[in-house]
Structures are given as C-alpha cells and as structure tokens.
Coordinates of C-alpha atoms (C1' of nucleotides) in Angstrom, one line a residue:
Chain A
X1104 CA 61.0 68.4 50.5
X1105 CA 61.6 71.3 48.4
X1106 CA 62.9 74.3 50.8
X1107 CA 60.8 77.4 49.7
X1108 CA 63.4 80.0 49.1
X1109 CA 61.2 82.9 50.5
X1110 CA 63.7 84.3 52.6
X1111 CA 66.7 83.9 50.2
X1112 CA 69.6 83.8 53.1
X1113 CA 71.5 86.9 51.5
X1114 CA 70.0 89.3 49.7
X1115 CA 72.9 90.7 47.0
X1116 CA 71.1 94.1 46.5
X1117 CA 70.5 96.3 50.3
X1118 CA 68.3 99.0 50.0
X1119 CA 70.3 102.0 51.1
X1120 CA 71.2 102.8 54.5
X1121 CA 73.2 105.1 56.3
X1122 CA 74.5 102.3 57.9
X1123 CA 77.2 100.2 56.2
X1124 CA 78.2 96.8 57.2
X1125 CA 82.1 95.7 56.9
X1126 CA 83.0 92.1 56.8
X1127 CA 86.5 90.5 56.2
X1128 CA 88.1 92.9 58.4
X1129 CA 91.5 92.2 60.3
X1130 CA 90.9 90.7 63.6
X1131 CA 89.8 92.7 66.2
X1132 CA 90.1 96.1 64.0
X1133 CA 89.8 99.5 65.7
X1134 CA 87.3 101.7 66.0
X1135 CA 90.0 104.4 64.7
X1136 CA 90.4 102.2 62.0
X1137 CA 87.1 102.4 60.5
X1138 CA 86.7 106.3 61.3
X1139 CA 89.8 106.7 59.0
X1140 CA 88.4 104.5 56.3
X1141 CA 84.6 106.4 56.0
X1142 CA 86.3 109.9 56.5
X1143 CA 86.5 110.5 53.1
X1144 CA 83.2 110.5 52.6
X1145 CA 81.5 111.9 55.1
X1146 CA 81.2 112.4 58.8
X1147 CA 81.6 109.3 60.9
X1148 CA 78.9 109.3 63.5
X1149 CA 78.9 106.0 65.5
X1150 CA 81.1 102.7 64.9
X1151 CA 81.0 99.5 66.4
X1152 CA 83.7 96.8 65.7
X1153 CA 84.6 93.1 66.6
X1154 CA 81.0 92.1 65.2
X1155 CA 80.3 88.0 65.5
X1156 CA 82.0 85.4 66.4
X1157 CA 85.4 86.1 64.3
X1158 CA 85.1 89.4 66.0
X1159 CA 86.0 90.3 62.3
X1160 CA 82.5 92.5 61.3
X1161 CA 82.0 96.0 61.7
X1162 CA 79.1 98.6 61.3
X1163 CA 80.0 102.7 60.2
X1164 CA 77.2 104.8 60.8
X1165 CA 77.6 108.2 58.4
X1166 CA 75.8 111.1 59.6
X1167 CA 73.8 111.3 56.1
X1168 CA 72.7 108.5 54.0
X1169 CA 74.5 110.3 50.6
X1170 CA 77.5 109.8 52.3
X1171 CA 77.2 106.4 52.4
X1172 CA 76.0 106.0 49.4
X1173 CA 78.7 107.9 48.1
X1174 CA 81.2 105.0 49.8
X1175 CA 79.7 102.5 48.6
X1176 CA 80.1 103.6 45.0
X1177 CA 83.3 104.9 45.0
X1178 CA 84.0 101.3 46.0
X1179 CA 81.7 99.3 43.6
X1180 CA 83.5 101.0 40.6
X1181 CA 86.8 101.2 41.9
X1182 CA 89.7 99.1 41.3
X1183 CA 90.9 99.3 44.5
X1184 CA 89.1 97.5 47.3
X1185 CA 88.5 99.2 50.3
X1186 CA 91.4 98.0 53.1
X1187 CA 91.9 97.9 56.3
X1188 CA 96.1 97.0 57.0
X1189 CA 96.3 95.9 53.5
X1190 CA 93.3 93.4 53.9
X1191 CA 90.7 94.0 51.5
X1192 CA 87.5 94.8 53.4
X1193 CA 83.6 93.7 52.0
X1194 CA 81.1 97.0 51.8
X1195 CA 77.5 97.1 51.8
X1196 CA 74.3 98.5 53.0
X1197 CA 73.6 97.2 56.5
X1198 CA 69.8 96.2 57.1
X1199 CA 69.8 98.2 60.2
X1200 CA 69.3 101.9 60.1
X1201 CA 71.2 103.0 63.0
X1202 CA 74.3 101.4 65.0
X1203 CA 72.6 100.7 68.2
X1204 CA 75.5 100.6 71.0
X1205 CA 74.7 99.1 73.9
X1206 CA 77.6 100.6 75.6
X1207 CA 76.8 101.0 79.3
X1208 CA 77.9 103.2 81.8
X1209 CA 80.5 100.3 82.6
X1210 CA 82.2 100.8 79.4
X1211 CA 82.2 104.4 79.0
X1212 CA 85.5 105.7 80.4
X1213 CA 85.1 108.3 83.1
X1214 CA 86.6 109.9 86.3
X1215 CA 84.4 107.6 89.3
X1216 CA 85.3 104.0 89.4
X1217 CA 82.2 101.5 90.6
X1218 CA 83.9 99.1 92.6
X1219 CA 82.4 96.0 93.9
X1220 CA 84.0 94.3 96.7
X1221 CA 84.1 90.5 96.5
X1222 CA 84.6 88.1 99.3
X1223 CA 83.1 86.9 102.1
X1224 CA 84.3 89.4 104.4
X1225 CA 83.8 92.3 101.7
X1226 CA 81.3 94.2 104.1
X1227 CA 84.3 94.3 106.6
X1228 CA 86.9 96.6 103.9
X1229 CA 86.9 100.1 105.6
X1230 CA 86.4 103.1 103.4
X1231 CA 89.6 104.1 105.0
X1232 CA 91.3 101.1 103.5
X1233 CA 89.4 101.9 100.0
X1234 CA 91.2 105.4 100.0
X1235 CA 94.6 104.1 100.9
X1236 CA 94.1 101.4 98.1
X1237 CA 92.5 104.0 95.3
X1238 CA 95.2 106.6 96.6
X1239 CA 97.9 104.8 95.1
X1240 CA 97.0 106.4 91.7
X1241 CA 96.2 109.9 92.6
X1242 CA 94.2 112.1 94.7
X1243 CA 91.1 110.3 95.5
X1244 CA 88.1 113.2 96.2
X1245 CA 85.3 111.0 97.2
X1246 CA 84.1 107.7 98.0
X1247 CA 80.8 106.2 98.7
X1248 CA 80.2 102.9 99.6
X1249 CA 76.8 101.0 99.8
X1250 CA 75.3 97.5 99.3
X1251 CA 73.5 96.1 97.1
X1252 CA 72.4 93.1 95.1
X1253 CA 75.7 92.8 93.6
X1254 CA 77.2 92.7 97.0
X1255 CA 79.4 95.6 98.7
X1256 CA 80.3 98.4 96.5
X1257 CA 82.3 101.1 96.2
X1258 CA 82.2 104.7 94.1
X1259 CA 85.7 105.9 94.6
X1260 CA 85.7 109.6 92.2
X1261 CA 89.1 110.7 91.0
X1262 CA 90.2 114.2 89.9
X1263 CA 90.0 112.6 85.9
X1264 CA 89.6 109.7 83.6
X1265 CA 93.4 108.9 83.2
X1266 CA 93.7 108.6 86.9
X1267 CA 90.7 106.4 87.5
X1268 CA 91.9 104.2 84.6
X1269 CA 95.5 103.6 85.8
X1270 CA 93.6 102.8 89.0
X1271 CA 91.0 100.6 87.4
X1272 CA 93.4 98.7 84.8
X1273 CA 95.8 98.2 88.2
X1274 CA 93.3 97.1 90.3
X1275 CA 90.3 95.3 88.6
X1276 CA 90.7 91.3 89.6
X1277 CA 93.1 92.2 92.4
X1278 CA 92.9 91.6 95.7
X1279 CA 93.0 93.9 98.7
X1280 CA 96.6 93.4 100.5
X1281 CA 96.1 91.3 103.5
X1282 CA 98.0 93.7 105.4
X1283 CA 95.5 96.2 105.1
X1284 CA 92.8 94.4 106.6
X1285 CA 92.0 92.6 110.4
X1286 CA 93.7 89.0 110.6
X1287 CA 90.2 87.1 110.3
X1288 CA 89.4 88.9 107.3
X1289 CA 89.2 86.8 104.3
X1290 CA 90.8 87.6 100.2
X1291 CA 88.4 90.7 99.0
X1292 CA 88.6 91.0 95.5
X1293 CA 88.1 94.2 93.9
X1294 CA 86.1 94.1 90.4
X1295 CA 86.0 97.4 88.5
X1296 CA 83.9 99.0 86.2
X1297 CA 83.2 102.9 85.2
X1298 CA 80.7 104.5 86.4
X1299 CA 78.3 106.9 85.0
X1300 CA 78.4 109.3 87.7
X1301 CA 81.4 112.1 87.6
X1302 CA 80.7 113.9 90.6
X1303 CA 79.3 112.3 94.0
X1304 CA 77.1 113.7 96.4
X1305 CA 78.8 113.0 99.9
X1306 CA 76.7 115.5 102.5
X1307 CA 78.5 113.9 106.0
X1308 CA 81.7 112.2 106.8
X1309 CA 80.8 108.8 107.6
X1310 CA 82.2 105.3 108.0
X1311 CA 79.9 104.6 104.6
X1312 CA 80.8 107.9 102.9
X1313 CA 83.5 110.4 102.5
X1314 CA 84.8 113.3 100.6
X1315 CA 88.4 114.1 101.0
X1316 CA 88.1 117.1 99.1
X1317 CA 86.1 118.9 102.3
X1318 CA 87.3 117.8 105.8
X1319 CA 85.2 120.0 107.1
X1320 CA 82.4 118.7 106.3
X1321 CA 80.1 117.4 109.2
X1322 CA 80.6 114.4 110.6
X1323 CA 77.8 112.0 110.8
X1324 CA 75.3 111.8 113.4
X1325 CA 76.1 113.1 117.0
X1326 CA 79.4 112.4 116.8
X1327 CA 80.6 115.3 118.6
X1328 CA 80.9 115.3 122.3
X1329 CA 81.6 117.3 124.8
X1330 CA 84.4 119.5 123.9
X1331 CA 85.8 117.7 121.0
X1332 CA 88.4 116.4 122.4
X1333 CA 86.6 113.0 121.8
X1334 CA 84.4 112.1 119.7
X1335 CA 82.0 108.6 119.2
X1336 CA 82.1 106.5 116.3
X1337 CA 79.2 105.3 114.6
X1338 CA 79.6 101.9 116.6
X1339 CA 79.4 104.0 119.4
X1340 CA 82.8 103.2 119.8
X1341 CA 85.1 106.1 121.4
X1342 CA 87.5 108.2 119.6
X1343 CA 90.1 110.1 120.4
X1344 CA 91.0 113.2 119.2
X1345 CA 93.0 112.7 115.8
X1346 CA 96.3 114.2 115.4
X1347 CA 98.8 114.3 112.7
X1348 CA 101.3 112.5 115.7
X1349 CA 100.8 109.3 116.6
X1350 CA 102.2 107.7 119.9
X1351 CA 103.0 103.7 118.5
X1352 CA 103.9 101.4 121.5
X1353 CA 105.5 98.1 120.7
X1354 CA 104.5 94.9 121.7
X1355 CA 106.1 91.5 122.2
X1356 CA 109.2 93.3 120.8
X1357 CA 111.7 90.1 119.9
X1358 CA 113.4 91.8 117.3
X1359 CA 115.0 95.0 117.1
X1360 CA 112.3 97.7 116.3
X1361 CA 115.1 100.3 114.7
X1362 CA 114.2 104.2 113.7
X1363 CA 114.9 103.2 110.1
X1364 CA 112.2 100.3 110.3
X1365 CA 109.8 102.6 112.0
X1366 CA 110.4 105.2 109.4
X1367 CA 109.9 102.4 106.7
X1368 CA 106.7 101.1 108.3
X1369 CA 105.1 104.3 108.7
X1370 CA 106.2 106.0 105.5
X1371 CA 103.9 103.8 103.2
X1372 CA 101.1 106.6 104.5
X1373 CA 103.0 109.7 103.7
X1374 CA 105.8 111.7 104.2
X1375 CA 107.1 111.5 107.9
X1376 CA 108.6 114.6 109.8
X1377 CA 109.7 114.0 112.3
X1378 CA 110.2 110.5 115.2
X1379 CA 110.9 110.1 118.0
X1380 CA 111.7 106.8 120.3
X1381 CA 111.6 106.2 124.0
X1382 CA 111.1 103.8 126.7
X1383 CA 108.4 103.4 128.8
X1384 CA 107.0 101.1 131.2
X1385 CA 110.0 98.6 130.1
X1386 CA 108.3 98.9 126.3
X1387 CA 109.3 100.8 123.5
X1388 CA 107.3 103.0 122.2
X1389 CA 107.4 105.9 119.3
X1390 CA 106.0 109.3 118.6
X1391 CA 105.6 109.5 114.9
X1392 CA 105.1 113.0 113.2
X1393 CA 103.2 113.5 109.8
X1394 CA 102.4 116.9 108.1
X1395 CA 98.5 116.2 108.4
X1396 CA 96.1 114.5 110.4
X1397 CA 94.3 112.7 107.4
X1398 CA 97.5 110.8 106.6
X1399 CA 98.2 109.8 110.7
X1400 CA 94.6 108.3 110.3
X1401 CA 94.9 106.6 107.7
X1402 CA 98.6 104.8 108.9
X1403 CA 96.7 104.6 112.1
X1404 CA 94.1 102.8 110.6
X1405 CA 95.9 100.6 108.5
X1406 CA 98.7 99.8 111.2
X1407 CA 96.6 99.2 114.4
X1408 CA 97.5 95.7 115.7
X1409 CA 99.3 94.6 112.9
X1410 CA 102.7 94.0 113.7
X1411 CA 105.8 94.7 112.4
X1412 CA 107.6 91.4 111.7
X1413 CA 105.6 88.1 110.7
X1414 CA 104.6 85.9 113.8
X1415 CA 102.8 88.2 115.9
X1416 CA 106.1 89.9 116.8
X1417 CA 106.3 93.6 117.6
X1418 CA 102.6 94.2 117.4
X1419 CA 101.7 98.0 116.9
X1420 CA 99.1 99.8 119.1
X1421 CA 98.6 103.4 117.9
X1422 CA 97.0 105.9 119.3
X1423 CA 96.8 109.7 118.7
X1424 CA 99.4 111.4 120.5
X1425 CA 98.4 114.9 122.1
X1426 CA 101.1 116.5 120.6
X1427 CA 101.1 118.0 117.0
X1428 CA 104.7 119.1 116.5
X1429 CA 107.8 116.9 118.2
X1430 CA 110.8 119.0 119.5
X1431 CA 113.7 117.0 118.1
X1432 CA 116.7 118.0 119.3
X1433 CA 119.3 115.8 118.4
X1434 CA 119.2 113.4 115.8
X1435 CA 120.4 110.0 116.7
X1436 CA 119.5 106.5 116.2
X1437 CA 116.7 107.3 118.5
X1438 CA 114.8 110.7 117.3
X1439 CA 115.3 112.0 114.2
X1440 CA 114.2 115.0 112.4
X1441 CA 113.5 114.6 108.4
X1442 CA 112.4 118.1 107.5
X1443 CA 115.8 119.5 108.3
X1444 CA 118.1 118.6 105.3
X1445 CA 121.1 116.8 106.1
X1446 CA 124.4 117.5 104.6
X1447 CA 124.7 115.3 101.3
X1448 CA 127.1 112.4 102.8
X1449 CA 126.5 110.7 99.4
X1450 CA 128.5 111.9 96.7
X1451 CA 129.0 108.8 94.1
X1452 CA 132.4 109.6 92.2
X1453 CA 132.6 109.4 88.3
X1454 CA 134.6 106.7 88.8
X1455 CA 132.1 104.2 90.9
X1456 CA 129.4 105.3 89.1
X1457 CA 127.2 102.6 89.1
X1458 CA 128.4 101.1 91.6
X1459 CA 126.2 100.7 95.2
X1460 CA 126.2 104.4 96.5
X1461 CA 128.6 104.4 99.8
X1462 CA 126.6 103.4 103.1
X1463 CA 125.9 106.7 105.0
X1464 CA 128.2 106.7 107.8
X1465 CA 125.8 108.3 110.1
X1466 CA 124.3 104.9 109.7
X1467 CA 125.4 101.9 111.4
X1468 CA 125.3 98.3 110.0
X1469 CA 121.7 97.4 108.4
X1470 CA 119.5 97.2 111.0
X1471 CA 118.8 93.2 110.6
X1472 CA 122.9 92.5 111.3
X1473 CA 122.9 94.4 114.4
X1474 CA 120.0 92.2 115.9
X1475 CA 120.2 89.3 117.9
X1476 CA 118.7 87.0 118.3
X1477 CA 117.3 85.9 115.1
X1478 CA 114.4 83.0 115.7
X1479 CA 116.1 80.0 115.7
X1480 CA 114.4 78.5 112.5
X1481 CA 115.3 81.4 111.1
X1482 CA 118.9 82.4 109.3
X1483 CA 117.6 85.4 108.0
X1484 CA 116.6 88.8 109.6
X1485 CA 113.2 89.7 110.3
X1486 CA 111.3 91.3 107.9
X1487 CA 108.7 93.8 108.1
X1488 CA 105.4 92.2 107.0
X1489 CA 103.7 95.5 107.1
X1490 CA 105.5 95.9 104.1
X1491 CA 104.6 93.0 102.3
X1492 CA 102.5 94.6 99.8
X1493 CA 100.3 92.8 97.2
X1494 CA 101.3 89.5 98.3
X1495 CA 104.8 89.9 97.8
X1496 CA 107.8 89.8 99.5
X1497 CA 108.7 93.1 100.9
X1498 CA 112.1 95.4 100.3
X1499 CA 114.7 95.2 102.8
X1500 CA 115.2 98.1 105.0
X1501 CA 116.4 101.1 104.0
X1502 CA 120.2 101.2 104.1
X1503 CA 120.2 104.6 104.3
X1504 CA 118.7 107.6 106.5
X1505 CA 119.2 110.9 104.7
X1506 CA 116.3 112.6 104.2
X1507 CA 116.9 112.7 100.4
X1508 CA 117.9 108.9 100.0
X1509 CA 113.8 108.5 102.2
X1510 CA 112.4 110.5 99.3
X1511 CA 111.1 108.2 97.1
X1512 CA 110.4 105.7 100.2
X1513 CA 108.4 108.5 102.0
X1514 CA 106.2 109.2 98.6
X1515 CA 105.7 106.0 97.6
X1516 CA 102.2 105.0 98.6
X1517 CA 101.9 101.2 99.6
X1518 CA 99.6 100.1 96.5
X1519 CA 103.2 101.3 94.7
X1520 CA 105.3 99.3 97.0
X1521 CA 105.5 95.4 95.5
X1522 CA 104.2 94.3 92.6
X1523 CA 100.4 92.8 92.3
X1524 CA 99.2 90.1 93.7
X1525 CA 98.9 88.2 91.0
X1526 CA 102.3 86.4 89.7
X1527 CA 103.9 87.2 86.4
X1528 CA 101.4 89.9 86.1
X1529 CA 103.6 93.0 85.2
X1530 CA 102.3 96.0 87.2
X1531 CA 101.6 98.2 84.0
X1532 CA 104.3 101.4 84.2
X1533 CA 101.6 103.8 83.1
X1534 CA 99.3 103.5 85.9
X1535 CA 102.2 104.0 88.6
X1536 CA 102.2 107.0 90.2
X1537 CA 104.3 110.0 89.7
X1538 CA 106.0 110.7 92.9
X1539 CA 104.2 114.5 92.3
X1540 CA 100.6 112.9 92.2
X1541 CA 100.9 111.2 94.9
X1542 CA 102.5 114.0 96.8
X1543 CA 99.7 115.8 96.1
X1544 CA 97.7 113.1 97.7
X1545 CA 98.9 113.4 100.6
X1546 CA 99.4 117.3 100.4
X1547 CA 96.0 117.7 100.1
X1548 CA 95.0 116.5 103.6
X1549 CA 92.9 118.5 106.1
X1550 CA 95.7 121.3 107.4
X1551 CA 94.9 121.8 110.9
Chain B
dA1037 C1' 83.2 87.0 53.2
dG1038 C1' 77.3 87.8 54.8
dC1039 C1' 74.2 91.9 60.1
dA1040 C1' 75.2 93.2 66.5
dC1041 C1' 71.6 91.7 73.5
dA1042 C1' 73.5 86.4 74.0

DNA sequence: AGCACA
C-alpha cells in the first residue's frame, strides 16, 4: 500500500522558535557548553542537554526569538559550522516553544539533603546516629526525620550547598557503619537526593527532630522531671542528666584497655580533655572529659554496649558522670590531661626526615606488644572494632600521646576515619573535611 | 544528524 506522506517525518523548513534544537553534539556535552556557543547572540535563558538515546541532542532557549533567529542565520550563511570541541554541531528551529525542565527538587543542588533510609531495620537509625554520620562533612544545623511511603527519611540541613554535596556525593548508596548501630540491626543504606527545602522548621528537641543550632530549645513532651536532674525519654525510658564527662566501665576486659586506646575510641566524637582511669569493684573503669555535652552524647550514644575489641570483649557501658571538669594531677599511663601542652618530645632532624618520627619516650611499647595474652587463634593484637569504620579495617593505635601528635586523631570525625564501604570506591578528596569544619562541628555544641 | 516524562 502506498504510505500517505501526510506527516513527512522531517520537516526541512521550522517555523521560528526561540527554541533551537542541537543535534550531532559530543557525547554528553555541557550545559556550559551550549551557554558559550548561543552567547553571541543573545541571552541564554534555559538549556537542557544529553537529549535521546545518544544523550547527543540538546535544546537552547534564547530569551527573545530574534536572537535565535539571528543564530540561526549567522550559521546558515556561514562557512563555518557551529562546534562544539571541534565537532560540527546541526542548528535549527525546535518545534517546541519553550525548554520545559522537569528538574525536580531532587536535582536542584541545595543546602538540606533528603535522605531515605533503606533496610529493614531503617526505622531503628537514631537521629543521633544521622548527625554523627552527616557531621562528618560539616556542621549539621538540623535534622528531621519522618516516614513515609518511600520508607524512613531523613532532612539533615547544612550551613550550604558545597557542604551538603560533599556529604551527599560521599554518602548516597553507602551504608551506615555497623558500628554505629545495635548488633541486631541489619545494613541501612542511605539514598540521597536534594531537597527543596533550605531551612527546616524544628519547634522541640525530639528523638524524630532536632536542631543543633538551638540546644535550648524545648525538649519534647513532659520530659522534664522533678529537678532536672533526670529527665524521661520519649520511651518513657529514664535519663540521666547529660554531662560533657562520661564515666565508661569495662566489661569482660581480656585485653589490655590502655589510655591511648580509650583516647582513640572516644576521640572519633570530638576532641577529648581530659581522662582519667581507675579501678573499681575489680573492673576498670574511665572518666572521659569532652568540652561539651552534645559531643559526650553523641560518643555515648554511639559507644553504649559496643565493645572495644571484636568478640564481645571489653564491652563499654557509659553513663553520664556527675562531674563536668576532672582534676588531673599527674599525667601517667593512667590520667592524662590533653589541654595542657606537652613539651615537643618530637623534633624530626633534617637528616631523618622522612623517616618514622621517634617514638615519644613518655610512651611505652605500642600498647598491643605490652599485652598478654593474645586469644590463642590469634597472632595478632586486638584491635579496636569501634574503629572499624565504613567496613574497613581500622588504624592501629596511636603510637604516640602528645597532645599535638592526637590532633588530627582528636578532629577527625569517624565518617573521616576509613575509607567507604564500598571497595575500590575512592573516598573523593573534596568532600573530606577540613580539620577547621569539623572543629567547628564540634565547637558549636551546647556550652553549658 | 532529526525534538525531551519514559
């Protein structure tokens, strides 16, 4: 049968339209690209790029139809075609009147992340564990959390874009370290989009909502009681008063819990001041000193019951301590005080530059040598699972105890400490926090 | 080298 042309699949003349269309482009040209190409003849207004199924299309949108116009016959009498990195590029009237984007929300960068929590356990992911996660990249001023069809999500709000998108390019498709959440919690998988929002309404503290930019804001429901000294969760469990000092107790203790691995363990939260490390009831147990209450809560939180070394060996219990400042008065293998600066004992000479630094001779052996015994499957030290990151294999103790050597230990927040989860997957250098973001972090806790 | 939500 004789196909009627009627609808004569390309038309070769396009009524005019402020719209152009752009075909043989280079694969997977930029929208920067095409901006630079229509400048000359007008203003730019709207792009969109990686059109059909080569991804090789594009639309400009000029802001007045004589400016495209005046493209299009700059090009139809020119000798040069139009190019885009040296290929020649196809012009003409698009059919469309306007670029219609359908950008949404998702894909328009912003400053509040919209994070949905996948897994079977998702619902079980604190919103203290969220801000320990999300903290990693910078100062985290809000989170909401709330369910909905798409499961259990997450608004986590960032001071700016940058910061939300290290944290979302670092984070999207990851998983939550296991180490952050209970034993019988399953993988949670973080997906990541934008959201549209910039700034979120948090009116209490709550175990569903938070703004770290306001401790003071009311807690949730009748939380208080009595004096304060206690207060009642919303699982009407009982809190104690928070402190920035927390009183750790060690349990089944088979290895050697040393002040360095303390200071290792607890330093993933913040900056410690001060520790100190006594005996009591035939256990061990450890006052630990941070500047501020909100980072103590969140090591509390994240440390409760989890222990130290893999195999349910020195288990952690942690509680607040009443006191808020420790009185150190001689630093030993037993307390130590890290805001007072040592003398440098490191000085690496021109001519054993880089070479190891010297061990600090206030320090004794590592920490794993000194201890005996060692599990009898085991050749190896112990090592510190609480450490263990993204999945990954933790650092060895610190080797040394000055204050200054700590630094970038103390800083580093745990989302810092090993590389992601997922293998050969380079942790990308430009989301990973400055040492000054993330101090600022943790200097921006609740002073008390 | 030929028009975008499937």
């Amino acid at each position: 049968m004789a196909s009627v042309s009627t609808q004569p699949q390309f038309r070769y003349t396009q009524p005019p339209s402020k719209v152009l269309h752009l075909r043989n482009l280079p694969w997977e040209c930029t929208e920067e690209e095409l901006i630079e190409l229509g400048k000359p003849f007008g203003k730019v207004v709207n792009t969109k790029c990686n059109v059909g199924a080569n991804r090789n299309q594009a639309f400009i949108e000029f802001q007045d139809l004589n400016q495209a116009i005046a493209m299009i016959s700059y090009y139809a009498s020119s000798s040069e075609p139009a190019q885009v990195r040296g290929k020649t590029v196809y012009l003409q009237y698009s059919n469309r009147q306007e670029i219609v984007n359908n950008k949404t929300a998702a894909d328009v960068a912003g400053n509040v992340l919209l994070v949905t929590i996948e897994g079977e356990d998702a619902r079980l992911v604190s919103i203290d564990v969220l801000h320990l996660v999300f903290s990693a990249f910078g100062f985290v001023h809000k989170i909401t959390t709330f369910e909905k069809t798409a499961g259990f999500q997450a608004l986590v709000q960032f001071s700016d874009e940058p910061t939300a998108t290290s944290a979302k390019d670092a984070l999207d498709g990851r998983s939550i370290p296991r180490y952050l959440l209970p034993e019988h919690v399953g993988p949670c998988t973080l997906r990541i989009t934008y959201s549209g929002h910039s700034d979120l309404s948090v009116k209490f503290q709550s175990h569903r909502s938070r703004d770290y930019t306001n401790p003071y804001l009311p807690v949730a429901q009748s939380a208080m009681e009595g004096s304060g000294q206690a207060m009642v969760g919303l699982d009407g469990k009982r809190l104690e008063a928070e402190s920035n000092v927390l009183l750790a107790s060690i349990e089944n203790m088979q290895y050697a819990v040393t002040l360095d691995v303390l200071h290792m363990v607890f330093s993933a939260f913040g900056p410690i001041q001060k520790i100190a490390m006594f005996d009591k009831n035939g256990g061990l147990q450890a006052l630990i000193q941070y500047p501020d209450i909100q980072t103590a809560v969140v090591a509390k939180d994240a440390l409760e019951g989890h222990c130290i070394y893999d195999g349910g060996f020195c288990k952690l219990h942690i509680s607040y301590s009443r006191h808020t400042d420790l009185s150190i008065k001689v630093n030993n293998d037993r307390s130590r005080d890290y805001t007072i600066p040592l003398t440098p004992v490191i000085n690496v000479q021109p001519s054993v530059l880089g070479q190891q630094p010297v061990q600090n001779p206030m320090m004794g052996p590592p920490s794993q040598q000194q201890y005996n015994p060692y599990p009898p499957n085991s050749g190896q030290g112990p090592i510190p699972q609480s450490l263990a990151g993204w999945g990954t294999p933790p650092p060895p103790p610190p080797q040394h105890s000055m204050p200054m050597q700590m630094y970038n230990n103390v800083y580093m927040p745990p989302g810092t400490m090993a590389p992601p989860m997922a293998p050969g997957m380079p942790y990308p250098s430009q989301s990973t926090p400055q040492p000054a973001s993330t101090m600022s972090t943790y200097g921006a806790g609740r002073s008390q």
